[in-house]
Short mmCIF file of C-alpha atoms and ligand atoms in Angstrom, two decimals:
data_model
loop_
_atom_site.label_atom_id
_atom_site.label_comp_id
_atom_site.label_asym_id
_atom_site.label_seq_id
_atom_site.Cartn_x
_atom_site.Cartn_y
_atom_site.Cartn_z
CA MET A 26 80.59 94.31 116.44
CA LYS A 27 77.42 92.51 115.40
CA ILE A 28 75.17 93.14 112.41
CA LEU A 29 71.75 91.66 111.76
CA ILE A 30 70.31 92.02 108.28
CA LYS A 31 66.60 91.21 108.46
CA ASN A 32 63.61 90.91 106.10
CA ILE A 33 65.91 90.04 103.19
CA LYS A 34 63.77 89.43 100.11
CA GLN A 35 66.24 86.76 98.98
CA LEU A 36 69.53 85.67 100.57
CA VAL A 37 71.49 84.41 97.58
CA GLN A 38 74.04 81.58 97.45
CA THR A 39 73.80 80.09 100.91
CA GLU A 40 75.87 76.95 101.50
CA ASP A 41 75.18 74.65 104.45
CA ASP A 42 77.84 72.30 103.15
CA PRO A 43 80.46 74.56 101.54
CA LYS A 44 82.24 73.42 98.38
CA ILE A 45 85.51 74.75 96.99
CA LYS A 46 84.14 75.10 93.44
CA VAL A 47 81.00 74.47 91.42
CA VAL A 48 81.37 72.30 88.32
CA GLY A 49 79.49 71.70 85.06
CA LYS A 50 75.74 71.36 85.33
CA ASP A 51 75.80 72.17 89.05
CA MET A 52 76.67 75.73 88.03
CA LYS A 53 72.98 76.14 87.11
CA ASN A 54 72.01 75.87 90.81
CA ILE A 55 72.15 78.59 93.41
CA SER A 56 70.70 77.95 96.81
CA CYS A 57 68.63 80.91 98.05
CA ILE A 58 66.46 81.65 101.08
CA ALA A 59 63.42 83.90 100.62
CA ASP A 60 62.40 86.23 103.46
CA ALA A 61 65.67 85.68 105.31
CA TRP A 62 67.97 87.00 108.02
CA LEU A 63 71.75 87.07 108.12
CA ALA A 64 73.80 87.55 111.28
CA ILE A 65 77.38 88.82 111.25
CA GLU A 66 79.69 88.74 114.24
CA ASP A 67 82.99 90.62 113.99
CA ASP A 68 84.37 89.77 110.55
CA LYS A 69 82.51 86.48 109.97
CA ILE A 70 79.08 85.19 109.01
CA ALA A 71 77.54 83.85 112.24
CA GLY A 72 74.19 82.52 111.04
CA TYR A 73 71.32 82.80 108.59
CA GLY A 74 67.85 81.44 108.09
CA LYS A 75 64.21 82.19 107.30
CA MET A 76 62.54 85.04 109.16
CA ASN A 77 59.83 82.68 110.45
CA ASP A 78 62.49 80.29 111.81
CA TRP A 79 64.04 83.17 113.70
CA GLU A 80 66.38 81.76 116.32
CA GLY A 81 66.56 85.07 118.06
CA ILE A 82 69.51 86.98 119.29
CA THR A 83 70.19 86.89 122.99
CA ASP A 84 72.72 89.66 123.17
CA TRP A 85 71.33 92.87 121.67
CA SER A 86 74.18 95.06 122.88
CA ASP A 87 76.34 96.62 120.21
CA LEU A 88 74.05 95.26 117.46
CA THR A 89 73.45 97.12 114.19
CA VAL A 90 70.17 96.13 112.53
CA ILE A 91 69.67 96.66 108.79
CA ASP A 92 66.23 96.21 107.24
CA ALA A 93 66.65 94.73 103.75
CA SER A 94 62.95 94.57 102.78
CA ASP A 95 62.58 94.13 98.98
CA LYS A 96 66.36 93.80 98.64
CA MET A 97 68.70 90.92 97.88
CA VAL A 98 71.79 90.03 99.88
CA MET A 99 74.59 88.33 97.96
CA PRO A 100 78.20 87.30 98.61
CA CYS A 101 80.70 89.85 97.29
CA TYR A 102 82.30 89.08 93.97
CA CYS A 103 85.83 87.69 93.83
CA ASP A 104 87.85 89.15 90.97
CA SER A 105 90.69 86.72 90.32
CA HIS A 106 92.44 88.58 87.48
CA THR A 107 93.28 92.29 87.42
CA HIS A 108 96.12 94.65 86.55
CA ILE A 109 94.80 97.40 88.81
CA VAL A 110 98.22 98.98 89.57
CA TYR A 111 99.08 101.16 86.57
CA SER A 112 99.97 104.69 85.65
CA GLY A 113 98.05 106.76 83.12
CA ASN A 114 95.47 105.49 80.68
CA ARG A 115 95.50 104.41 77.04
CA GLU A 116 92.41 106.03 75.53
CA GLY A 117 94.63 107.17 72.62
CA GLU A 118 95.11 103.52 71.63
CA PHE A 119 91.37 102.99 72.04
CA VAL A 120 90.76 105.70 69.43
CA ASP A 121 93.51 104.18 67.22
CA ARG A 122 91.65 100.88 67.29
CA ILE A 123 88.38 102.61 66.40
CA ASN A 124 90.24 104.04 63.41
CA GLY A 125 91.31 100.59 62.28
CA LEU A 126 94.51 99.49 64.03
CA THR A 127 94.49 96.14 65.82
CA TYR A 128 95.69 95.47 69.40
CA GLU A 129 98.63 93.52 67.90
CA GLN A 130 99.57 96.35 65.49
CA ILE A 131 99.58 98.84 68.36
CA PHE A 132 101.93 96.56 70.32
CA GLU A 133 104.21 96.10 67.31
CA ARG A 134 104.78 99.86 67.06
CA GLY A 135 105.76 100.08 70.75
CA GLY A 136 102.35 100.73 72.32
CA GLY A 137 100.16 98.44 74.39
CA ILE A 138 101.85 96.85 77.39
CA LEU A 139 105.12 98.66 76.55
CA ASN A 140 103.26 102.01 76.62
CA SER A 141 102.02 101.24 80.16
CA ALA A 142 105.53 100.07 81.14
CA LYS A 143 107.01 103.44 80.08
CA LYS A 144 104.43 105.28 82.19
CA LEU A 145 104.86 102.99 85.18
CA ASN A 146 108.63 103.30 85.22
CA ASP A 147 108.24 107.08 85.61
CA ALA A 148 105.65 106.86 88.41
CA SER A 149 106.50 106.93 92.12
CA GLU A 150 105.28 104.27 94.54
CA ASP A 151 103.06 106.88 96.20
CA GLU A 152 101.37 107.83 92.92
CA LEU A 153 100.76 104.17 92.11
CA ILE A 154 99.30 103.51 95.55
CA GLU A 155 97.01 106.52 95.35
CA SER A 156 95.58 105.68 91.92
CA ALA A 157 95.23 101.96 92.72
CA LEU A 158 93.43 102.73 95.98
CA LYS A 159 90.88 104.79 94.03
CA ARG A 160 90.26 101.85 91.72
CA LEU A 161 90.02 99.41 94.63
CA ASN A 162 87.46 101.69 96.27
CA GLU A 163 85.53 101.89 93.00
CA ILE A 164 85.31 98.09 92.59
CA MET A 165 84.48 97.60 96.27
CA LEU A 166 81.40 99.82 95.88
CA GLN A 167 80.49 97.73 92.81
CA GLY A 168 80.41 94.62 95.00
CA THR A 169 83.91 93.14 94.80
CA GLY A 170 85.28 91.78 98.09
CA ALA A 171 88.52 90.05 97.05
CA VAL A 172 90.85 90.79 94.20
CA GLU A 173 94.02 89.53 92.57
CA ILE A 174 96.47 92.14 91.28
CA LYS A 175 99.34 91.50 88.86
CA SER A 176 102.65 93.18 88.23
CA GLY A 177 103.74 93.16 84.57
CA TYR A 178 103.93 96.84 83.65
CA GLY A 179 107.43 97.12 85.14
CA LEU A 180 109.42 94.72 82.93
CA SER A 181 112.68 95.51 84.75
CA VAL A 182 114.05 94.30 88.09
CA GLU A 183 113.40 97.61 89.86
CA ALA A 184 110.00 98.35 88.31
CA GLU A 185 108.59 94.83 88.76
CA LEU A 186 109.64 94.88 92.41
CA LYS A 187 108.19 98.39 92.75
CA MET A 188 104.82 97.10 91.51
CA LEU A 189 104.88 94.10 93.84
CA ARG A 190 105.82 96.26 96.83
CA VAL A 191 102.94 98.59 95.96
CA ILE A 192 100.58 95.60 95.91
CA LYS A 193 101.95 94.47 99.30
CA LYS A 194 101.26 97.97 100.68
CA LEU A 195 97.73 97.92 99.22
CA LYS A 196 97.05 94.74 101.23
CA THR A 197 97.48 96.82 104.38
CA LEU A 198 95.64 99.92 103.14
CA SER A 199 92.52 98.45 101.53
CA PRO A 200 89.76 96.52 103.34
CA LEU A 201 89.66 94.13 100.36
CA THR A 202 91.38 90.74 100.46
CA ILE A 203 94.21 91.03 97.94
CA LYS A 204 96.38 88.38 96.27
CA ALA A 205 99.55 89.33 94.37
CA THR A 206 100.83 87.89 91.10
CA PHE A 207 104.25 88.30 89.48
CA LEU A 208 103.80 88.87 85.74
CA GLY A 209 107.32 89.80 84.66
CA ALA A 210 106.68 87.66 81.54
CA HIS A 211 103.96 90.00 80.27
CA ALA A 212 105.94 91.29 77.27
CA LEU A 213 109.54 91.49 76.15
CA PRO A 214 110.97 94.94 76.95
CA ASN A 215 112.73 96.77 74.07
CA GLU A 216 116.16 96.46 75.70
CA TYR A 217 115.89 92.67 75.35
CA LYS A 218 114.72 92.57 71.71
CA ASN A 219 116.35 89.46 70.17
CA LYS A 220 117.61 88.50 73.65
CA LYS A 221 114.54 86.80 75.06
CA SER A 222 116.44 84.05 76.86
CA GLU A 223 118.41 86.70 78.75
CA TYR A 224 115.20 88.36 79.87
CA ILE A 225 113.79 85.02 81.04
CA LYS A 226 117.04 84.40 82.93
CA LEU A 227 116.67 87.82 84.58
CA LEU A 228 113.14 86.94 85.71
CA ILE A 229 114.23 83.59 87.12
CA THR A 230 117.63 84.32 88.62
CA GLU A 231 117.34 87.96 89.68
CA ILE A 232 113.71 88.79 90.40
CA MET A 233 112.26 85.50 91.68
CA PRO A 234 114.73 85.07 94.57
CA ILE A 235 113.87 88.58 95.86
CA ILE A 236 110.16 87.89 95.49
CA ALA A 237 110.60 84.70 97.52
CA LYS A 238 112.71 86.42 100.19
CA GLU A 239 110.32 89.35 100.65
CA GLN A 240 107.19 87.21 100.06
CA LEU A 241 105.97 89.58 97.41
CA ALA A 242 103.80 87.26 95.31
CA ASP A 243 101.33 84.41 95.76
CA TYR A 244 101.21 83.57 92.03
CA CYS A 245 103.29 83.81 88.90
CA ASP A 246 101.66 84.42 85.51
CA VAL A 247 102.92 84.37 81.90
CA PHE A 248 101.33 85.88 78.77
CA CYS A 249 101.57 82.81 76.51
CA GLU A 250 100.94 84.23 73.02
CA GLN A 251 102.55 84.87 69.62
CA ASN A 252 105.07 87.72 69.95
CA TYR A 253 105.06 87.30 73.74
CA PHE A 254 106.07 83.93 75.32
CA THR A 255 105.88 80.41 73.87
CA LYS A 256 104.42 77.34 75.53
CA GLU A 257 107.93 76.04 76.33
CA GLU A 258 109.00 79.39 77.80
CA THR A 259 105.79 79.50 79.82
CA ILE A 260 106.55 76.08 81.30
CA GLU A 261 110.15 77.07 82.05
CA ILE A 262 109.16 80.29 83.84
CA LEU A 263 106.31 78.73 85.80
CA THR A 264 108.38 75.73 86.87
CA ALA A 265 111.00 78.12 88.27
CA ALA A 266 108.25 80.14 89.94
CA LYS A 267 106.97 77.03 91.72
CA ASN A 268 110.47 76.49 93.10
CA HIS A 269 110.27 80.02 94.49
CA GLY A 270 106.96 79.38 96.25
CA MET A 271 104.59 80.87 93.66
CA THR A 272 101.59 79.04 92.21
CA PRO A 273 101.26 79.23 88.41
CA LYS A 274 98.61 81.06 86.38
CA VAL A 275 98.56 81.64 82.62
CA HIS A 276 97.21 84.27 80.19
CA ALA A 277 96.14 81.64 77.69
CA GLU A 278 94.52 81.41 74.26
CA GLN A 279 93.52 85.10 74.16
CA LEU A 280 94.58 86.10 70.63
CA SER A 281 95.32 82.65 69.15
CA ASN A 282 95.49 78.96 70.04
CA TYR A 283 99.06 78.96 71.30
CA GLY A 284 99.50 76.30 74.00
CA GLY A 285 98.83 78.35 77.14
CA VAL A 286 96.13 76.06 78.52
CA LEU A 287 98.21 72.93 77.96
CA ALA A 288 101.22 74.62 79.59
CA GLY A 289 99.06 75.65 82.55
CA VAL A 290 97.61 72.18 83.05
CA GLU A 291 101.08 70.64 82.79
CA VAL A 292 102.54 72.81 85.55
CA GLY A 293 99.42 72.57 87.77
CA ALA A 294 98.24 76.17 87.31
CA ILE A 295 95.44 77.27 89.59
CA SER A 296 93.83 79.08 86.67
CA VAL A 297 94.19 79.68 82.95
CA ASP A 298 92.62 82.95 81.87
CA HIS A 299 91.05 84.51 78.71
CA LEU A 300 90.38 81.34 76.59
CA GLU A 301 88.83 82.90 73.47
CA PHE A 302 90.72 80.38 71.27
CA VAL A 303 90.18 77.25 73.40
CA GLY A 304 89.27 74.10 71.45
CA ALA A 305 88.42 70.45 72.16
CA LYS A 306 92.02 69.56 73.07
CA GLU A 307 92.18 72.21 75.78
CA ILE A 308 88.75 71.27 77.16
CA GLU A 309 89.87 67.64 77.40
CA ALA A 310 93.07 68.61 79.24
CA LEU A 311 91.20 70.85 81.68
CA LEU A 312 88.70 68.09 82.50
CA ASN A 313 91.41 66.09 84.23
CA SER A 314 93.02 68.97 86.07
CA ILE A 315 92.87 71.17 89.15
CA THR A 316 93.01 74.27 86.91
CA MET A 317 90.12 76.75 86.90
CA PRO A 318 89.22 77.96 83.39
CA THR A 319 88.62 81.69 83.76
CA ILE A 320 87.01 83.96 81.21
CA LEU A 321 87.53 87.73 81.05
CA PRO A 322 84.49 89.07 79.21
CA GLY A 323 85.50 92.72 79.61
CA ALA A 324 88.68 92.20 77.56
CA ALA A 325 86.91 90.15 74.88
CA PHE A 326 84.24 92.87 74.63
CA PHE A 327 86.66 95.80 74.62
CA LEU A 328 88.99 94.24 72.00
CA SER A 329 86.09 92.77 69.93
CA LEU A 330 87.56 89.28 70.23
CA PRO A 331 85.60 86.10 69.46
CA ASN A 332 83.54 84.82 72.38
CA PRO A 333 85.27 82.21 74.53
CA PRO A 334 83.40 78.87 74.31
CA ALA A 335 81.86 79.28 77.76
CA ARG A 336 78.79 77.16 77.03
CA GLN A 337 80.84 74.29 75.59
CA MET A 338 83.17 74.33 78.59
CA ILE A 339 80.34 74.19 81.15
CA ASP A 340 78.38 71.63 79.11
CA ALA A 341 81.53 69.46 78.92
CA GLY A 342 81.54 69.35 82.73
CA LEU A 343 84.12 72.02 83.51
CA PRO A 344 83.87 74.67 86.20
CA LEU A 345 84.19 78.26 84.97
CA ALA A 346 85.23 81.49 86.68
CA ILE A 347 84.76 85.09 85.61
CA ALA A 348 87.14 87.96 86.33
CA SER A 349 87.34 91.56 85.12
CA ASP A 350 90.96 91.84 83.87
CA TYR A 351 90.72 95.53 84.96
CA ASN A 352 93.64 97.19 83.08
CA PRO A 353 94.26 100.28 80.92
CA GLY A 354 94.71 98.44 77.60
CA SER A 355 92.15 95.70 77.20
CA SER A 356 89.54 96.15 79.95
CA PRO A 357 89.36 99.57 81.61
CA SER A 358 86.57 98.43 83.94
CA GLY A 359 86.49 96.27 87.06
CA ASN A 360 82.71 96.22 87.31
CA MET A 361 81.83 92.57 87.97
CA ASN A 362 78.10 93.30 87.55
CA PHE A 363 78.81 94.23 83.94
CA MET A 364 81.07 91.16 83.49
CA ILE A 365 78.15 88.99 84.60
CA SER A 366 75.84 90.76 82.14
CA LEU A 367 78.27 90.15 79.29
CA CYS A 368 78.43 86.43 80.12
CA CYS A 369 74.66 86.12 80.16
CA ILE A 370 74.02 88.25 77.08
CA GLN A 371 76.90 87.19 74.85
CA TYR A 372 77.86 83.69 76.00
CA LYS A 373 74.40 82.45 76.98
CA MET A 374 75.35 81.66 80.54
CA THR A 375 72.39 81.64 82.92
CA PRO A 376 72.39 84.20 85.77
CA GLU A 377 73.06 81.32 88.19
CA GLU A 378 76.07 80.13 86.19
CA ALA A 379 77.43 83.66 85.94
CA ILE A 380 77.01 84.34 89.66
CA ASN A 381 78.69 81.04 90.60
CA ALA A 382 81.50 81.92 88.18
CA ALA A 383 82.00 85.39 89.69
CA THR A 384 81.91 84.26 93.32
CA ILE A 385 82.84 80.75 94.46
CA ASN A 386 84.74 79.74 91.30
CA SER A 387 86.70 82.97 91.08
CA ALA A 388 87.45 82.57 94.81
CA TYR A 389 88.89 79.12 93.94
CA ALA A 390 91.10 80.78 91.30
CA MET A 391 92.86 82.67 94.11
CA ASP A 392 92.76 79.99 96.84
CA LEU A 393 90.02 81.78 98.73
CA SER A 394 87.01 79.53 98.32
CA LYS A 395 87.23 78.22 101.90
CA THR A 396 86.76 81.75 103.25
CA HIS A 397 85.05 83.76 100.48
CA GLY A 398 82.62 83.36 97.60
CA SER A 399 79.37 82.24 99.27
CA ILE A 400 77.15 82.76 102.31
CA ALA A 401 78.33 80.09 104.76
CA ILE A 402 78.79 80.10 108.51
CA GLY A 403 82.39 80.97 109.40
CA LYS A 404 83.21 82.56 106.04
CA TYR A 405 84.21 86.22 105.95
CA ALA A 406 81.22 88.56 106.08
CA ASN A 407 81.78 89.96 102.59
CA VAL A 408 78.30 90.67 101.30
CA PHE A 409 76.39 93.32 99.43
CA ILE A 410 72.82 94.49 99.76
CA THR A 411 71.13 95.43 96.49
CA LYS A 412 68.68 98.23 95.85
CA GLU A 413 65.04 97.13 95.66
CA ILE A 414 65.02 94.65 92.75
CA PRO A 415 62.60 91.87 91.77
CA SER A 416 65.17 89.03 91.43
CA TYR A 417 68.90 88.38 91.13
CA ALA A 418 68.45 87.93 87.37
CA PHE A 419 67.71 91.66 87.34
CA ILE A 420 71.47 92.30 87.85
CA PRO A 421 72.67 90.90 84.50
CA TYR A 422 69.45 92.09 82.85
CA SER A 423 69.93 95.73 83.84
CA PHE A 424 73.41 95.94 82.36
CA GLY A 425 75.22 99.15 83.20
CA SER A 426 72.93 100.11 86.12
CA ASN A 427 74.24 100.44 89.63
CA LEU A 428 71.99 98.20 91.70
CA ILE A 429 74.15 97.94 94.82
CA ASP A 430 72.97 99.81 97.87
CA GLN A 431 75.42 98.82 100.59
CA VAL A 432 78.61 96.79 100.85
CA ILE A 433 79.93 95.00 103.95
CA ILE A 434 83.57 93.88 103.90
CA ASN A 435 84.84 91.64 106.70
CA GLY A 436 81.93 92.73 108.87
CA ILE A 437 82.48 96.47 108.29
CA ILE A 438 79.83 98.56 106.58
CA ILE A 439 81.56 100.52 103.82
CA GLU A 440 80.43 104.11 103.46
CA SER A 441 80.47 105.39 99.88
CA LYS A 442 82.51 108.60 99.73
O1 NIG B 515 94.96 90.53 80.23
N1 NIG B 515 96.76 89.93 77.60
C1 NIG B 515 97.65 90.45 78.19
N2 NIG B 515 97.56 91.30 79.19
C2 NIG B 515 96.44 92.12 79.50
C3 NIG B 515 96.39 93.35 78.70
C4 NIG B 515 97.44 94.26 79.06
C5 NIG B 515 97.42 95.55 78.35
O2 NIG B 515 97.01 95.70 77.19
O3 NIG B 515 97.85 96.46 79.05
C6 NIG B 515 95.16 91.34 79.39
O4 NIG B 515 94.37 91.55 78.45
FE1 FE B 516 95.30 90.12 82.08
#
């Protein structure tokens, strides 16, 4: 199958010499070609260039031609942090927060993550697959081409494995590229109140060996936060996870400055995520690391948290990624267009910085930047075609609008149902 997209007003984020991440002041640059063509062969990008440098196509058989006059073509977003497998919603807690309760107070009275865990334990694998597939379809039509999905609403041996097996099934059912993360250390279940070390032992000695045997997870994550898991516990869990073949990630510095970033850097995490309470010490540690700082603007917006210091991090020379954190409690949206808008409007990131953060850098945060996250020959043909818009800055500018016309995933044109 071959696709030629021609007359593209602007082909955004082309890379002749692909990089695995974009760092510091380089995040301000995005290479674009005006009046361009893009050729796709099977599932990969086969070529691109300017219309007036047209190299021609010799074999016109089985070729689909798309005219993208007045439209942009961009690489699909990579969403490196979601909790897209869940049962039921939590709009009741949303209303409770409007009426004055905090996220922490809701958790303390048995809501929050524990509320989702109750619902998930009662749900069948089929129900979870069906609802997650709807959400995956929703984000795909909003331009996402690769996504990470976490467990963490199970909080028992059976339910955590159920979540991870659902994610494994989703890999075969969805056209999206999916990475799986074990987040058994998301919260302490009620049965283990005052017995945290026993719960950690359960994660390490009972669940991790099965995950390794069945290859159920690429990553392991810990919610490092007051009332959840300490820095030392985070290091203990993630060190064990590495021994079981999982790469570390951390929910870090979301509600307080609690040591999550330092724990992540110490164990060689591929990303540390949230970062509202990051300070100079964490920035310094990240500068000498392989760890991708990742901000989740949907959760900060939805929970009215302080802004993460995105500008300071980029200006200090760090790379930055953006993900949606799509989940029922702190970010019930996986719309990466809106995440980009939030970064531009609230954190003063430029559209170029935000797009780099939501594509190549978030691809890095799930080990996909060699195959996803930019327009480069040989990378997967994961691209979207916008509606007629004047520039790519129009995407963050028109927050809340749907500006995506067509999505192509691995060379297949996705029909919106
Ligand atoms: O990324 N911070 C911890 N975990 C999720 C929220 C989970 C929930 O409230 O259900 C997050 O924000
Ligand atoms: Fe999260």
